[in-house]
Coordinates of C-alpha atoms and ligand atoms in Angstrom, one line a residue:
M1 CA 100.0 82.3 125.9
S2 CA 96.3 81.9 125.5
A3 CA 95.4 85.7 125.5
L4 CA 97.8 86.3 122.6
S5 CA 97.0 83.4 120.5
M6 CA 93.3 84.1 121.0
S7 CA 92.0 86.3 118.2
R8 CA 88.6 85.7 116.8
L9 CA 88.5 85.4 113.0
P10 CA 86.5 88.0 111.2
T11 CA 83.0 86.7 110.5
T12 CA 82.1 86.8 106.9
G13 CA 78.5 87.3 105.9
G14 CA 78.4 86.3 102.3
P15 CA 74.8 87.4 101.5
V16 CA 75.3 90.5 103.5
R17 CA 78.4 91.4 101.6
L18 CA 76.6 90.9 98.4
A19 CA 73.8 93.2 99.5
G20 CA 76.3 95.8 100.5
L21 CA 78.0 95.6 97.2
A22 CA 74.6 95.8 95.4
I23 CA 73.9 99.0 97.3
L24 CA 77.2 100.5 96.4
V25 CA 76.8 99.6 92.7
A26 CA 73.2 101.0 92.7
G27 CA 74.5 104.2 94.3
A28 CA 77.2 104.5 91.7
V29 CA 75.1 104.0 88.6
L30 CA 71.9 105.8 89.9
P31 CA 72.7 109.2 88.4
L32 CA 73.5 107.6 85.1
L33 CA 70.1 106.1 84.7
P34 CA 68.0 108.5 82.6
G35 CA 64.7 107.4 84.3
V36 CA 65.7 108.6 87.7
P37 CA 64.0 111.9 88.5
E38 CA 66.1 114.9 89.3
F39 CA 64.3 115.1 92.7
W40 CA 66.0 111.9 93.9
I41 CA 69.4 113.1 93.0
T42 CA 68.8 116.4 94.7
L43 CA 67.6 114.5 97.8
L44 CA 70.5 112.2 97.9
N45 CA 72.9 115.1 97.5
A46 CA 71.3 116.8 100.5
V47 CA 71.6 113.5 102.5
G48 CA 75.3 113.4 101.7
L49 CA 75.8 117.0 102.8
S50 CA 73.9 116.5 106.1
A51 CA 75.5 113.1 106.7
L52 CA 78.9 114.9 106.9
V53 CA 77.7 117.1 109.7
A54 CA 76.0 114.2 111.5
M55 CA 79.2 112.2 111.3
G56 CA 81.0 115.0 113.2
L57 CA 78.3 114.7 115.8
V58 CA 78.9 111.0 116.0
V59 CA 82.4 111.7 117.2
L60 CA 81.5 114.7 119.3
T61 CA 78.2 113.8 120.8
G62 CA 77.8 110.0 120.3
V63 CA 81.3 109.0 121.2
G64 CA 82.6 111.9 123.2
G65 CA 79.4 112.7 125.0
L66 CA 79.5 116.4 124.2
T67 CA 76.2 117.7 122.9
S68 CA 76.3 120.5 120.4
F69 CA 73.4 122.4 118.8
G70 CA 75.8 124.7 117.0
Q71 CA 77.2 122.6 114.2
A72 CA 75.2 124.5 111.5
A73 CA 77.3 127.6 112.3
F74 CA 80.4 125.8 111.3
C75 CA 78.8 124.9 108.0
G76 CA 78.2 128.6 107.7
F77 CA 82.0 129.2 108.2
G78 CA 82.8 126.8 105.4
A79 CA 80.1 128.2 103.1
Y80 CA 80.8 131.9 103.6
T81 CA 84.5 131.4 103.4
T82 CA 84.3 129.9 99.9
A83 CA 81.4 132.3 98.9
V84 CA 83.6 135.4 99.6
L85 CA 86.8 134.0 98.3
S86 CA 85.4 132.6 95.1
T87 CA 83.1 135.5 94.2
V88 CA 85.0 138.6 95.4
H89 CA 88.6 137.3 95.0
G90 CA 88.1 134.7 92.2
V91 CA 89.9 132.0 94.1
S92 CA 89.4 128.5 92.8
P93 CA 86.9 126.4 94.9
W94 CA 89.4 123.7 95.7
L95 CA 91.8 126.3 97.2
T96 CA 89.0 127.9 99.2
L97 CA 88.4 124.5 100.8
V98 CA 91.8 124.8 102.4
A99 CA 90.9 128.3 103.6
A100 CA 87.5 127.1 104.8
L101 CA 89.2 124.3 106.9
L102 CA 91.8 126.7 108.3
L103 CA 89.3 129.4 109.3
T104 CA 86.7 127.0 110.7
G105 CA 89.5 125.0 112.5
A106 CA 90.7 128.2 114.2
A107 CA 87.2 129.4 115.1
A108 CA 86.3 125.9 116.5
L109 CA 89.5 125.9 118.5
L110 CA 88.6 129.3 120.0
L111 CA 85.0 128.4 120.7
G112 CA 86.0 124.9 121.9
L113 CA 88.4 126.4 124.4
L114 CA 85.5 128.5 125.8
T115 CA 82.8 125.8 125.6
V116 CA 84.2 122.3 126.3
R117 CA 85.1 123.3 129.9
L118 CA 81.4 123.7 130.6
S119 CA 79.9 120.6 132.1
G120 CA 76.4 119.1 132.2
H121 CA 73.7 121.1 130.5
Y122 CA 75.8 124.2 130.3
L123 CA 77.7 122.8 127.4
P124 CA 74.7 122.4 125.0
L125 CA 73.4 125.8 126.2
G126 CA 76.8 127.2 125.3
T127 CA 76.7 125.7 121.8
M128 CA 73.3 127.2 121.4
A129 CA 74.5 130.6 122.5
W130 CA 77.2 130.8 119.9
G131 CA 75.0 129.1 117.3
I132 CA 72.6 131.9 117.6
S133 CA 75.3 134.6 117.7
L134 CA 77.0 133.4 114.6
F135 CA 73.7 133.2 112.7
Y136 CA 73.2 136.9 113.4
L137 CA 76.8 137.7 112.6
F138 CA 76.3 136.1 109.2
G139 CA 73.2 138.1 108.6
N140 CA 74.5 141.4 109.7
L141 CA 77.9 141.7 108.1
D142 CA 77.9 143.8 104.9
A143 CA 80.8 141.8 103.5
L144 CA 78.6 138.7 103.7
G145 CA 75.6 140.3 102.0
R146 CA 73.6 140.6 105.2
H147 CA 70.4 138.6 105.1
D148 CA 70.4 138.4 101.3
G149 CA 73.7 136.5 101.4
I150 CA 76.0 136.0 98.5
S151 CA 75.1 134.7 95.0
G152 CA 76.9 133.9 91.8
I153 CA 79.2 131.3 93.5
P154 CA 81.0 129.3 90.8
P155 CA 80.3 125.5 90.6
L156 CA 83.0 123.0 91.5
S157 CA 85.0 121.8 88.6
V158 CA 86.9 118.6 88.2
A159 CA 89.6 118.2 85.5
G160 CA 88.3 121.3 83.7
H161 CA 84.6 120.2 83.8
A162 CA 82.3 122.5 85.7
L163 CA 79.8 120.5 87.7
Y164 CA 76.6 122.4 87.1
D165 CA 74.0 119.7 87.6
G166 CA 73.1 117.6 90.6
R167 CA 74.1 114.4 88.8
S168 CA 77.7 115.3 88.4
V169 CA 78.2 116.8 91.8
Y170 CA 76.6 113.7 93.3
Y171 CA 79.8 111.8 92.9
V172 CA 81.9 114.5 94.5
I173 CA 79.6 114.7 97.5
W174 CA 79.4 111.0 98.1
G175 CA 83.1 110.5 97.4
I176 CA 83.8 113.0 100.2
V177 CA 81.2 111.3 102.5
A178 CA 83.1 108.0 101.9
L179 CA 86.5 109.6 102.7
A180 CA 85.0 111.3 105.8
A181 CA 83.6 107.9 106.9
L182 CA 87.0 106.3 106.4
A183 CA 88.8 109.0 108.3
T184 CA 86.3 108.9 111.1
V185 CA 86.5 105.1 111.5
R186 CA 90.2 105.4 111.6
L187 CA 90.2 108.2 114.1
L188 CA 87.9 106.4 116.5
D189 CA 89.9 103.2 116.3
S190 CA 93.2 104.8 117.4
R191 CA 95.0 106.1 120.4
V192 CA 93.4 109.5 120.2
G193 CA 90.0 107.8 119.5
R194 CA 90.4 105.9 122.8
T195 CA 90.8 109.2 124.6
I196 CA 87.6 110.5 123.0
R197 CA 85.7 107.3 123.9
A198 CA 87.1 107.5 127.4
L199 CA 85.4 110.9 128.0
R200 CA 82.2 109.1 128.6
G201 CA 83.7 107.2 131.5
G202 CA 84.3 110.5 133.4
V203 CA 87.5 112.4 133.3
L204 CA 89.0 110.8 136.5
A205 CA 90.0 107.4 135.1
A206 CA 91.3 108.9 131.8
E207 CA 93.4 111.5 133.6
A208 CA 94.7 108.9 135.9
S209 CA 96.0 107.1 132.8
G210 CA 97.7 110.2 131.7
V211 CA 95.1 111.4 129.2
D212 CA 94.7 115.1 128.7
T213 CA 90.9 115.0 128.6
A214 CA 90.5 118.7 127.8
R215 CA 92.6 118.1 124.7
A216 CA 90.5 115.0 123.8
K217 CA 87.4 117.2 123.9
L218 CA 89.0 119.8 121.8
V219 CA 90.1 117.3 119.2
A220 CA 86.5 115.9 118.9
F221 CA 85.2 119.4 118.8
V222 CA 87.5 120.7 116.0
Y223 CA 87.1 117.4 114.0
A224 CA 83.3 117.8 114.1
A225 CA 83.6 121.4 113.1
L226 CA 85.9 120.6 110.1
L227 CA 83.4 118.0 108.8
A228 CA 80.7 120.6 109.1
A229 CA 82.9 123.1 107.2
V230 CA 83.4 120.7 104.4
S231 CA 79.6 120.2 104.2
G232 CA 79.1 124.0 104.1
W233 CA 81.8 124.5 101.5
L234 CA 80.1 121.8 99.2
F235 CA 76.7 123.3 99.9
A236 CA 77.8 126.7 98.7
H237 CA 79.0 125.3 95.4
V238 CA 76.0 123.1 94.9
Q239 CA 73.5 125.9 95.6
R240 CA 75.7 128.5 94.0
A241 CA 74.3 131.0 96.6
V242 CA 74.4 131.3 100.4
N243 CA 72.3 133.2 103.0
P244 CA 72.2 132.8 106.8
T245 CA 69.0 130.6 107.0
P246 CA 70.6 127.2 106.6
F247 CA 73.2 128.0 109.3
G248 CA 70.9 128.9 112.2
L249 CA 69.9 127.2 115.4
N250 CA 67.1 125.3 113.7
A251 CA 69.5 123.6 111.3
G252 CA 71.8 122.9 114.3
I253 CA 69.0 121.1 116.0
E254 CA 68.1 119.2 112.9
Y255 CA 71.6 117.9 112.5
L256 CA 71.6 116.7 116.1
F257 CA 68.2 115.2 115.4
M258 CA 69.6 113.3 112.4
A259 CA 72.5 111.9 114.5
V260 CA 70.2 110.8 117.2
V261 CA 67.6 109.2 114.9
G262 CA 70.4 107.3 113.1
G263 CA 72.0 106.1 116.4
V264 CA 74.4 108.7 117.6
S265 CA 77.4 106.6 118.2
H266 CA 77.6 104.9 114.8
I267 CA 79.0 106.3 111.6
G268 CA 76.5 104.4 109.5
G269 CA 73.8 106.0 111.7
A270 CA 74.8 109.4 110.5
V271 CA 74.0 108.5 106.9
L272 CA 70.9 106.6 107.9
G273 CA 69.7 109.4 110.1
A274 CA 70.3 112.1 107.5
G275 CA 68.5 110.0 104.9
L276 CA 65.5 109.3 107.0
V277 CA 65.0 112.8 108.3
L278 CA 65.3 114.5 105.0
L279 CA 63.1 111.9 103.2
L280 CA 60.5 112.1 106.0
K281 CA 60.6 115.9 106.0
D282 CA 60.1 115.9 102.3
Q283 CA 57.2 113.4 102.3
L284 CA 55.5 115.1 105.3
Q285 CA 55.6 118.4 103.4
V286 CA 53.6 116.6 100.7
V287 CA 51.3 114.4 102.8
L288 CA 50.4 116.7 105.7
P289 CA 48.9 119.6 103.8
W290 CA 47.0 117.0 101.8
L291 CA 45.7 115.5 105.0
F292 CA 45.0 118.6 107.0
G293 CA 44.7 121.1 104.1
G294 CA 46.1 124.6 104.2
S295 CA 49.8 125.5 104.4
G296 CA 50.6 125.2 108.1
N297 CA 54.0 124.0 109.2
Y298 CA 52.8 120.7 110.5
E299 CA 55.9 118.7 109.8
S300 CA 57.8 120.2 112.8
I301 CA 55.0 119.0 115.1
V302 CA 54.9 115.5 113.6
F303 CA 58.7 115.5 113.8
G304 CA 58.7 116.3 117.4
G305 CA 56.2 113.5 118.1
L306 CA 58.3 111.0 116.2
L307 CA 61.4 111.9 118.0
V308 CA 59.7 111.4 121.4
L309 CA 58.5 108.0 120.2
L310 CA 61.9 107.0 119.0
L311 CA 63.6 108.1 122.2
Q312 CA 61.1 106.0 124.2
H313 CA 61.3 102.8 122.1
A314 CA 64.8 102.8 120.4
R315 CA 67.1 105.0 122.5
G316 CA 70.1 103.9 120.5
G317 CA 68.5 105.2 117.3
L318 CA 67.9 103.1 114.2
W319 CA 71.4 102.0 113.3
P320 CA 71.6 99.2 115.9
L321 CA 68.4 97.7 114.3
A322 CA 70.0 98.0 110.8
A323 CA 73.3 96.7 112.1
R324 CA 71.7 93.4 113.1
L325 CA 71.7 92.6 109.5
L326 CA 75.4 93.2 109.3
P327 CA 78.1 90.7 110.3
A328 CA 79.5 91.4 113.8
P329 CA 82.7 93.4 113.5
A330 CA 85.8 91.3 114.0
A331 CA 87.5 91.6 117.3
P332 CA 90.9 93.2 117.0
V333 CA 93.8 90.8 116.6
V334 CA 96.4 90.7 119.3
D335 CA 99.8 90.3 117.6
P336 CA 102.1 88.3 119.9
A337 CA 105.1 89.3 117.7
A338 CA 104.6 93.0 118.2
E339 CA 107.6 94.6 119.7
P340 CA 107.4 95.0 123.5
L341 CA 107.1 98.5 124.8
P342 CA 110.1 100.0 126.6
R343 CA 110.0 99.9 130.4
R344 CA 110.9 102.4 133.1
S345 CA 114.1 101.8 135.1
V346 CA 113.2 100.4 138.5
P347 CA 114.5 102.4 141.5
E348 CA 116.8 100.6 143.9
R349 CA 114.9 98.4 146.3
G350 CA 114.6 99.8 149.8
G351 CA 115.3 103.4 148.8
P352 CA 112.6 106.0 149.6
L353 CA 110.0 106.1 146.8
L354 CA 107.0 107.9 148.3
E355 CA 107.3 110.3 151.2
I356 CA 104.3 112.0 152.7
D357 CA 104.7 114.7 155.3
D358 CA 102.1 116.5 157.3
L359 CA 99.4 116.0 154.6
Q360 CA 96.2 117.9 155.1
K361 CA 92.8 118.0 153.3
S362 CA 89.7 119.6 154.5
F363 CA 86.3 119.7 152.8
G364 CA 84.6 122.8 154.2
G365 CA 84.7 122.3 157.9
L366 CA 85.6 118.5 157.7
A367 CA 89.2 117.6 158.2
A368 CA 89.3 114.5 156.0
V369 CA 93.1 114.1 156.3
R370 CA 95.0 115.6 159.2
N371 CA 98.8 115.7 159.6
V372 CA 99.3 112.4 157.9
G373 CA 102.8 111.3 157.3
F374 CA 104.3 108.0 156.2
S375 CA 106.7 106.7 153.6
V376 CA 106.8 103.8 151.2
A377 CA 110.1 102.3 150.2
A378 CA 110.8 100.9 146.7
G379 CA 109.8 97.3 146.4
E380 CA 107.4 97.3 149.4
I381 CA 103.8 96.5 149.7
V382 CA 102.2 98.9 152.3
G383 CA 98.6 98.6 153.5
L384 CA 96.6 101.6 154.4
I385 CA 93.8 100.5 156.7
G386 CA 91.2 102.1 159.0
P387 CA 87.5 102.3 159.5
N388 CA 85.1 103.7 156.9
G389 CA 85.5 107.4 156.5
A390 CA 89.0 107.4 158.0
G391 CA 90.4 109.3 155.0
K392 CA 92.1 106.5 153.1
S393 CA 90.6 107.2 149.7
T394 CA 91.1 110.9 150.2
T395 CA 94.8 110.2 150.9
F396 CA 94.9 108.3 147.6
N397 CA 93.3 111.2 145.8
L398 CA 95.9 113.6 147.3
I399 CA 98.8 111.4 146.2
T400 CA 97.5 110.9 142.7
G401 CA 96.5 114.5 142.0
V402 CA 92.7 113.9 141.9
L403 CA 92.6 116.4 144.9
R404 CA 94.8 119.2 145.8
P405 CA 96.2 119.0 149.3
S406 CA 95.3 121.8 151.7
G407 CA 98.7 121.5 153.1
G408 CA 101.8 119.2 153.5
R409 CA 104.1 117.5 151.0
V410 CA 104.0 114.5 148.8
R411 CA 107.3 113.4 147.2
L412 CA 108.0 110.7 144.7
L413 CA 111.7 109.8 144.3
G414 CA 112.5 113.0 146.1
S415 CA 110.6 115.4 143.9
G416 CA 107.3 117.1 144.9
I417 CA 104.1 115.8 143.3
G418 CA 101.6 117.3 145.7
G419 CA 99.2 119.5 143.8
L420 CA 100.2 118.3 140.4
P421 CA 97.3 117.4 138.0
A422 CA 96.5 113.7 137.9
R423 CA 98.0 113.1 134.5
A424 CA 101.3 114.7 135.5
V425 CA 101.4 112.3 138.5
A426 CA 100.6 109.4 136.1
R427 CA 103.5 110.5 133.8
R428 CA 105.9 110.2 136.7
G429 CA 104.9 106.6 137.2
V430 CA 102.0 106.5 139.7
A431 CA 99.1 104.4 138.6
R432 CA 95.9 103.6 140.5
S433 CA 92.6 101.7 140.7
F434 CA 89.4 103.3 142.0
Q435 CA 87.3 102.2 145.0
H436 CA 84.3 102.9 142.7
V437 CA 85.3 101.1 139.5
K438 CA 85.6 103.4 136.5
L439 CA 85.5 101.4 133.3
L440 CA 83.6 102.0 130.0
P441 CA 81.0 99.3 130.1
E442 CA 80.4 99.1 126.3
M443 CA 84.0 99.1 125.4
S444 CA 85.9 95.7 125.4
V445 CA 88.0 94.8 128.3
L446 CA 91.0 95.0 126.1
D447 CA 90.2 98.5 124.9
N448 CA 89.6 99.6 128.4
V449 CA 93.0 98.3 129.5
M450 CA 94.8 99.8 126.4
L451 CA 93.8 103.2 127.7
G452 CA 96.2 102.6 130.6
A453 CA 99.1 102.4 128.0
H454 CA 98.2 105.8 126.6
L455 CA 101.4 107.5 127.8
R456 CA 103.5 104.8 126.2
G457 CA 102.3 105.7 122.7
R458 CA 102.6 108.9 120.7
A459 CA 100.4 108.7 117.6
G460 CA 98.1 111.7 117.0
V461 CA 95.2 112.4 114.8
L462 CA 97.1 112.7 111.5
R463 CA 98.9 109.4 112.0
A464 CA 95.6 107.8 112.9
V465 CA 93.7 109.0 109.9
L466 CA 96.6 108.0 107.6
R467 CA 96.8 104.7 109.3
L468 CA 100.5 105.1 110.2
D469 CA 99.8 104.1 113.8
R470 CA 99.2 100.4 113.2
A471 CA 102.6 99.2 114.5
E472 CA 102.3 101.3 117.6
E473 CA 98.7 100.2 118.2
A474 CA 99.8 96.6 117.9
R475 CA 102.4 97.2 120.6
L476 CA 99.9 98.8 122.9
R477 CA 97.4 96.1 122.3
R478 CA 99.9 93.4 123.0
E479 CA 100.9 95.1 126.2
A480 CA 97.2 95.3 127.3
A481 CA 96.7 91.6 126.5
L482 CA 99.8 90.6 128.4
Q483 CA 98.7 92.6 131.5
L484 CA 95.3 91.0 131.4
E485 CA 96.8 87.6 130.9
R486 CA 99.0 88.3 133.9
C487 CA 96.0 89.3 136.0
G488 CA 94.2 86.1 135.1
L489 CA 91.7 87.7 132.6
G490 CA 93.3 86.4 129.4
D491 CA 90.1 84.8 128.3
S492 CA 88.0 87.9 128.6
L493 CA 89.8 90.3 126.3
H494 CA 87.0 90.9 123.9
R495 CA 84.0 91.0 126.3
P496 CA 82.4 94.3 126.9
A497 CA 83.7 95.4 130.3
G498 CA 80.1 95.9 131.5
T499 CA 79.5 92.2 131.4
L500 CA 82.1 91.4 134.1
A501 CA 81.3 90.8 137.8
L502 CA 82.4 93.7 140.1
G503 CA 85.3 91.8 141.5
Q504 CA 86.6 91.1 138.0
S505 CA 86.2 94.7 137.0
R506 CA 88.5 95.7 139.8
I507 CA 91.1 93.3 138.4
V508 CA 90.6 95.0 134.9
E509 CA 91.4 98.3 136.6
I510 CA 94.6 96.7 138.0
A511 CA 95.6 95.5 134.5
R512 CA 94.9 99.0 133.2
A513 CA 97.1 100.5 135.9
L514 CA 99.9 98.1 135.1
C515 CA 99.9 99.2 131.5
L516 CA 101.3 102.5 132.7
D517 CA 104.4 100.5 133.7
P518 CA 104.1 102.1 137.2
L519 CA 106.8 102.7 139.8
L520 CA 104.1 102.9 142.4
L521 CA 100.7 101.2 142.2
L522 CA 97.9 102.4 144.4
L523 CA 95.0 100.0 144.8
D524 CA 91.8 101.2 146.6
E525 CA 90.1 98.1 148.0
P526 CA 91.2 95.7 145.2
A527 CA 89.9 92.6 146.9
A528 CA 86.3 93.9 147.6
G529 CA 83.8 91.6 145.8
L530 CA 86.3 88.8 145.1
R531 CA 85.8 85.2 146.1
H532 CA 88.3 83.5 148.3
A533 CA 90.2 81.8 145.5
E534 CA 90.2 85.0 143.5
K535 CA 91.6 86.9 146.5
Q536 CA 94.4 84.3 146.7
A537 CA 95.2 84.8 143.1
L538 CA 95.2 88.5 143.5
A539 CA 97.6 88.2 146.5
A540 CA 99.9 86.0 144.4
L541 CA 99.8 88.6 141.6
L542 CA 100.7 91.4 144.0
R543 CA 103.6 89.4 145.4
R544 CA 104.9 88.8 141.9
L545 CA 104.6 92.4 141.1
R546 CA 106.6 93.3 144.2
E547 CA 109.3 90.8 143.1
E548 CA 109.5 92.5 139.8
G549 CA 110.1 95.8 141.4
T550 CA 106.7 97.4 141.5
T551 CA 105.9 99.2 144.8
I552 CA 102.3 98.9 146.0
L553 CA 100.2 100.9 148.4
L554 CA 96.8 99.4 149.0
V555 CA 93.6 100.1 151.0
E556 CA 91.9 96.9 152.1
H557 CA 89.3 95.8 154.6
D558 CA 89.9 92.1 154.6
M559 CA 92.4 91.7 157.4
D560 CA 93.4 88.2 156.6
F561 CA 94.2 89.3 153.0
V562 CA 96.2 92.3 154.2
M563 CA 98.1 90.7 157.1
G564 CA 99.5 87.9 155.0
L565 CA 100.5 90.2 152.1
V566 CA 101.9 93.5 153.2
D567 CA 105.3 94.4 154.6
R568 CA 104.0 97.3 156.6
L569 CA 100.7 98.8 157.6
V570 CA 99.6 102.4 158.2
V571 CA 96.5 102.8 160.2
M572 CA 94.2 105.8 159.9
E573 CA 91.2 107.0 161.9
F574 CA 89.3 110.2 161.7
G575 CA 91.7 111.6 159.1
A576 CA 94.8 111.0 161.2
R577 CA 97.5 108.3 161.2
I578 CA 97.2 106.4 164.5
A579 CA 99.7 103.6 164.0
E580 CA 102.4 102.3 161.6
G581 CA 104.4 99.1 161.7
V582 CA 104.7 95.5 160.7
P583 CA 101.4 93.4 160.7
A584 CA 102.3 91.5 163.9
D585 CA 102.7 94.7 165.9
I586 CA 99.7 96.4 164.4
R587 CA 97.5 93.4 165.3
N588 CA 98.3 94.0 169.0
D589 CA 98.4 97.8 169.0
P590 CA 96.0 99.2 171.6
A591 CA 95.1 102.3 169.5
V592 CA 94.2 100.1 166.5
L593 CA 92.2 97.6 168.6
D594 CA 90.3 100.6 170.0
A595 CA 89.7 102.1 166.6
Y596 CA 88.3 98.8 165.3
L597 CA 86.2 97.9 168.4
G598 CA 82.6 98.0 167.2
G599 CA 84.0 99.0 163.9
I600 CA 83.7 97.3 160.6
E601 CA 86.0 94.3 161.1
Ligands
ADP701 P1 87.7 106.1 153.5 O1 88.2 105.9 152.1 O2 88.8 105.9 154.5 O3 86.5 105.3 153.8 P2 87.3 108.8 152.5 O4 88.7 109.3 152.3 O5 86.5 108.4 151.4 O6 87.3 107.6 153.6 O7 86.5 109.9 153.3 C1 87.0 110.6 154.4 C2 86.0 111.6 154.8 O8 86.0 112.7 153.9 C3 84.6 111.1 154.9 O9 83.9 111.7 156.0 C4 83.9 111.6 153.6 O10 82.6 111.8 153.8 C5 84.7 112.9 153.4 N1 84.8 113.2 152.0 C6 85.5 112.4 151.1 N2 85.5 113.0 149.8 C7 84.8 114.1 150.0 C8 84.4 115.2 149.1 N3 84.8 115.2 147.8 N4 83.7 116.2 149.6 C9 83.3 116.2 150.9 N5 83.6 115.3 151.8 C10 84.4 114.2 151.3
MG702 MG1 87.5 104.6 150.6

């Protein structure tokens, strides 16, 4: 099987690896060298602290597409939790870390529930709103020392040694940055990570694969907040004092700025962005007063200008430029020996699978679907045809839970599914493709299709971060590769989905739908954009699926394609069903001929 045996070998860049190693070694010995000024150590420590927050933004904003200006407030949660517990209650700093994570996690969950539902620009505005509120909360609570804050925070200690100076705490900070980077890489390369990545493709396709997108947003939100809390906790013990200033909206904007400058969807970009911004800010504070004289706050102005320039000339931030020097990441290996996923039991052929009665949907005054009723038996291929605007796609959306019916019933194997959310319908075994293809163009074809197998895996965040999900991931990946192979795309697994022709992307959507192991497959114009030979291959695939027990309902415009393939046809016009029968009868049905006269065919 070519798809399965195909797995690119990891590229090894000898000199690059050496350079990487050199940077690591230099980083490790730097604080030990007596000639290195304290200033550099302080700066590097600050970079590490900021990189933690920016890394959270990589997950939340860069990968998940949810922009937050409020991350500094979560640093504040971490910092104040440990400040209060360690000064007032004398709790050891390492224990307060647990408290900081719990408290921030709870706060993020609450704020996330309120915020991530917001869409478009309301979301960043929402994060600004609570970013500002929390800043004032920190500054007005007596228990938190109001605007003076809390001082006298003990330093961290490791094995009985108190880390008073920057050089010793340097290792703790960068050790934590390394751990956070590892956890983040693992999270993003997992079943949960796929759901966060899928958010960018719009919620429809993800929900149709059974993904709870609200949950995926919350996971990203809480994860980013926890990284910010760790940063704040560290900050409190490095500074030994906290006050509200570093946790306000300005800081929140700066973190986002770092993430964007670095290249907001790359973990390396978080470190690069934090480093560049802090270094630049520091240097500008020296250079600008010297250039312009006086003590004005010029650096913010220059900064704004630089950001505009960057956004115009390097939208992806600076990491992609740096990454050119790195070897290309190896494509994931498809393991042909991974254990096959369990399959659903197939209903008895010929029994009723989908029954639709008196289905209604109106958009304002427009009755897009009116009194539509038909049924599909297990093992059939049924075609739904009709002129443009007849209500075919709307009918699909009503069956698959994308839209709520205004009236009528939809039953699958006898139980009602009308009005259920899309992911609940998916869970019952209904998979679909979209008339307007919904793939993630930057993600590989294989990863796109693996999303379809979401419901057949179970691993969550913890298993992902601990890497206990590898066996399951291998099974999901094998399934996706098999479905792609079956659909004739076995040689395109590792291509970005955005490089495919439109016709091929439709086939990728079919492979993704097949990964759900569906009882019923709904295909909205699957052959549009395909060449003749590709259409024949598609027809052969659909026939094979029927033989294997999958039931198919499809919308199609190409009459030759439909007539030779389907068992029965349902014809719609102006939202109503006007005919139903075998292709030979439909071809001569006066109502159908009438509907199509001067129509699209
Ligand atoms: P078909 O797939 O048969 O070409 P559709 O189901 O897409 O037709 O559309 C049926 C009718 O409903 C069209 O007039 C269309 O403009 C309208 N329609 C579809 N979706 C919406 C929507 N979300 N809001 C308003 N009108 C819609
Ligand atoms: Mg349509």
